[in-house]
Amino acid sequence: FSRIIGREKQIKRIFDDRGTFTVELVKILAENDAKMVLLWDDYGFKNGLFMRPSLYRKYIFPWLKQICNAAHKLDCKILLHSDGDLLEIFEDIVNCGVDAIHPIESTTANPEYDIFKLNDKFGDR
């Protein structure tokens, strides 16, 4: 990603292609009685994110929201797998409509990225 960061059109095309494919795949799975779909897409390292939060918000989260909406319309849940410390973007992920996140790594460098603290803040969502 860092090698193409200055190539806006290419980046957008990559994420649009992947996002469109994933929305359609989730629809097919849900229409065939899948109750939950696992999305595996690591967003971070143990000591932080792979890229600036603004880039997730620009390229990834619009598609993640569409994916979640497509699943929810067909009574299907979304489980996101992402290792790493996601605290900076955790609320964004929840706002996209992700139903569950796996794992909440207790070994990250951030003591605030804690399953109990996250549950207190987001558990009802």
C-alpha atoms as a printed R data frame, in Angstrom:
    type eleno elety resid chain resno       x       y      z
1   ATOM     1    CA   PHE     A     1   0.000   0.000  0.000
2   ATOM     2    CA   SER     A     2   2.776   2.441  0.848
3   ATOM     3    CA   ARG     A     3   4.175   2.116 -2.687
4   ATOM     4    CA   ILE     A     4   0.949   3.298 -4.296
5   ATOM     5    CA   ILE     A     5  -0.185   5.855 -1.704
6   ATOM     6    CA   GLY     A     6   0.223   8.708 -4.200
7   ATOM     7    CA   ARG     A     7  -1.831   6.960 -6.873
8   ATOM     8    CA   GLU     A     8  -5.350   7.903 -5.849
9   ATOM     9    CA   LYS     A     9  -7.140   6.365 -8.858
10  ATOM    10    CA   GLN     A    10  -5.375   3.023 -8.499
11  ATOM    11    CA   ILE     A    11  -6.065   2.829 -4.789
12  ATOM    12    CA   LYS     A    12  -9.730   3.677 -5.281
13  ATOM    13    CA   ARG     A    13 -10.065   1.099 -8.057
14  ATOM    14    CA   ILE     A    14  -8.478  -1.625 -5.907
15  ATOM    15    CA   PHE     A    15 -10.784  -0.956 -2.971
16  ATOM    16    CA   ASP     A    16 -13.850  -0.545 -5.201
17  ATOM    17    CA   ASP     A    17 -13.158  -3.880 -6.924
18  ATOM    18    CA   ARG     A    18 -12.595  -5.669 -3.647
19  ATOM    19    CA   GLY     A    19 -15.573  -3.985 -1.987
20  ATOM    20    CA   THR     A    20 -17.966  -4.768 -4.834
21  ATOM    21    CA   PHE     A    21 -16.832  -8.393 -4.865
22  ATOM    22    CA   THR     A    22 -17.262  -8.724 -1.097
23  ATOM    23    CA   VAL     A    23 -20.749  -7.174 -1.060
24  ATOM    24    CA   GLU     A    24 -21.871  -9.631 -3.742
25  ATOM    25    CA   LEU     A    25 -20.224 -12.574 -1.984
26  ATOM    26    CA   VAL     A    26 -21.914 -11.707  1.317
27  ATOM    27    CA   LYS     A    27 -25.286 -11.485 -0.453
28  ATOM    28    CA   ILE     A    28 -24.793 -14.918 -2.025
29  ATOM    29    CA   LEU     A    29 -23.776 -16.447  1.294
30  ATOM    30    CA   ALA     A    30 -26.685 -14.853  3.173
31  ATOM    31    CA   GLU     A    31 -29.176 -15.871  0.475
32  ATOM    32    CA   ASN     A    32 -27.951 -19.428  0.992
33  ATOM    33    CA   ASP     A    33 -28.716 -19.354  4.714
34  ATOM    34    CA   ALA     A    34 -25.405 -18.182  6.149
35  ATOM    35    CA   LYS     A    35 -26.165 -16.681  9.542
36  ATOM    36    CA   MET     A    36 -22.747 -15.086  9.921
37  ATOM    37    CA   VAL     A    37 -19.913 -14.189  7.561
38  ATOM    38    CA   LEU     A    38 -16.323 -13.900  8.715
39  ATOM    39    CA   LEU     A    39 -14.317 -11.095  7.146
40  ATOM    40    CA   TRP     A    40 -10.598 -11.508  7.748
41  ATOM    41    CA   ASP     A    41  -8.751  -8.320  7.082
42  ATOM    42    CA   ASP     A    42  -6.049  -7.343  9.562
43  ATOM    43    CA   TYR     A    43  -5.970  -3.603 10.205
44  ATOM    44    CA   GLY     A    44  -3.129  -3.330 12.672
45  ATOM    45    CA   PHE     A    45   0.027  -4.397 14.424
46  ATOM    46    CA   LYS     A    46   0.348  -5.002 18.154
47  ATOM    47    CA   ASN     A    47   1.580  -1.417 18.498
48  ATOM    48    CA   GLY     A    48  -0.847   0.397 16.192
49  ATOM    49    CA   LEU     A    49  -2.561   0.577 12.843
50  ATOM    50    CA   PHE     A    50  -1.120  -0.313  9.444
51  ATOM    51    CA   MET     A    51  -1.969   3.164  8.138
52  ATOM    52    CA   ARG     A    52  -3.434   6.477  9.269
53  ATOM    53    CA   PRO     A    53  -7.044   6.340 10.513
54  ATOM    54    CA   SER     A    54  -8.029   8.824  7.787
55  ATOM    55    CA   LEU     A    55  -7.095   6.267  5.118
56  ATOM    56    CA   TYR     A    56  -9.303   3.594  6.702
57  ATOM    57    CA   ARG     A    57 -12.123   6.121  6.772
58  ATOM    58    CA   LYS     A    58 -11.572   7.057  3.148
59  ATOM    59    CA   TYR     A    59 -11.008   3.659  1.535
60  ATOM    60    CA   ILE     A    60 -12.122   0.831  3.804
61  ATOM    61    CA   PHE     A    61 -14.979   1.919  6.026
62  ATOM    62    CA   PRO     A    62 -17.381   3.046  3.287
63  ATOM    63    CA   TRP     A    63 -17.154  -0.482  1.874
64  ATOM    64    CA   LEU     A    64 -17.298  -2.144  5.283
65  ATOM    65    CA   LYS     A    65 -20.548  -0.270  5.947
66  ATOM    66    CA   GLN     A    66 -22.009  -1.417  2.600
67  ATOM    67    CA   ILE     A    67 -20.956  -4.997  3.349
68  ATOM    68    CA   CYS     A    68 -22.601  -4.882  6.787
69  ATOM    69    CA   ASN     A    69 -25.768  -3.302  5.384
70  ATOM    70    CA   ALA     A    70 -26.033  -5.988  2.691
71  ATOM    71    CA   ALA     A    71 -25.633  -8.729  5.300
72  ATOM    72    CA   HIS     A    72 -28.085  -7.208  7.758
73  ATOM    73    CA   LYS     A    73 -30.773  -6.812  5.082
74  ATOM    74    CA   LEU     A    74 -30.630 -10.597  4.723
75  ATOM    75    CA   ASP     A    75 -30.551 -11.282  8.486
76  ATOM    76    CA   CYS     A    76 -26.869 -12.187  8.457
77  ATOM    77    CA   LYS     A    77 -24.234 -11.040 10.958
78  ATOM    78    CA   ILE     A    78 -20.691  -9.873 10.227
79  ATOM    79    CA   LEU     A    79 -17.708 -11.053 12.275
80  ATOM    80    CA   LEU     A    80 -14.530  -9.098 11.552
81  ATOM    81    CA   HIS     A    81 -11.179 -10.738 12.209
82  ATOM    82    CA   SER     A    82  -8.384  -8.249 12.670
83  ATOM    83    CA   ASP     A    83  -5.311  -8.610 14.781
84  ATOM    84    CA   GLY     A    84  -3.631  -5.618 16.334
85  ATOM    85    CA   ASP     A    85  -4.440  -2.520 18.334
86  ATOM    86    CA   LEU     A    86  -7.559  -1.068 16.686
87  ATOM    87    CA   LEU     A    87  -8.473   1.416 19.399
88  ATOM    88    CA   GLU     A    88  -8.087   4.481 17.142
89  ATOM    89    CA   ILE     A    89 -10.654   3.101 14.684
90  ATOM    90    CA   PHE     A    90 -12.735   0.837 16.925
91  ATOM    91    CA   GLU     A    91 -15.712   3.186 17.044
92  ATOM    92    CA   ASP     A    92 -15.587   3.516 13.246
93  ATOM    93    CA   ILE     A    93 -15.733  -0.272 12.927
94  ATOM    94    CA   VAL     A    94 -18.715  -0.440 15.276
95  ATOM    95    CA   ASN     A    95 -20.436   2.395 13.383
96  ATOM    96    CA   CYS     A    96 -20.032   0.467 10.123
97  ATOM    97    CA   GLY     A    97 -22.284  -2.206 11.607
98  ATOM    98    CA   VAL     A    98 -19.830  -4.993 12.414
99  ATOM    99    CA   ASP     A    99 -21.553  -7.354 14.846
100 ATOM   100    CA   ALA     A   100 -18.451  -8.881 16.441
101 ATOM   101    CA   ILE     A   101 -14.681  -8.489 16.310
102 ATOM   102    CA   HIS     A   102 -12.146 -11.254 16.780
103 ATOM   103    CA   PRO     A   103  -9.734 -11.161 18.504
104 ATOM   104    CA   ILE     A   104  -9.353  -8.427 21.049
105 ATOM   105    CA   GLU     A   105  -5.650  -8.992 21.536
106 ATOM   106    CA   SER     A   106  -4.595  -8.671 25.145
107 ATOM   107    CA   THR     A   107  -0.954  -8.596 24.044
108 ATOM   108    CA   THR     A   108  -1.057  -5.255 22.221
109 ATOM   109    CA   ALA     A   109   1.192  -2.472 23.436
110 ATOM   110    CA   ASN     A   110  -1.877  -0.394 24.369
111 ATOM   111    CA   PRO     A   111  -3.328  -1.182 27.826
112 ATOM   112    CA   GLU     A   112  -6.514   0.687 26.831
113 ATOM   113    CA   TYR     A   113  -7.222  -1.919 24.118
114 ATOM   114    CA   ASP     A   114  -8.888  -4.174 26.638
115 ATOM   115    CA   ILE     A   115 -11.907  -6.420 26.085
116 ATOM   116    CA   PHE     A   116 -13.611  -5.277 29.297
117 ATOM   117    CA   LYS     A   117 -13.107  -1.571 28.605
118 ATOM   118    CA   LEU     A   118 -14.331  -2.010 25.029
119 ATOM   119    CA   ASN     A   119 -17.363  -3.943 26.246
120 ATOM   120    CA   ASP     A   120 -18.200  -1.184 28.728
121 ATOM   121    CA   LYS     A   121 -18.103   1.396 25.940
122 ATOM   122    CA   PHE     A   122 -19.543  -0.537 22.981
123 ATOM   123    CA   GLY     A   123 -21.189  -3.663 24.409
124 ATOM   124    CA   ASP     A   124 -24.732  -2.479 23.767
125 ATOM   125    CA   ARG     A   125 -23.965  -1.756 20.114
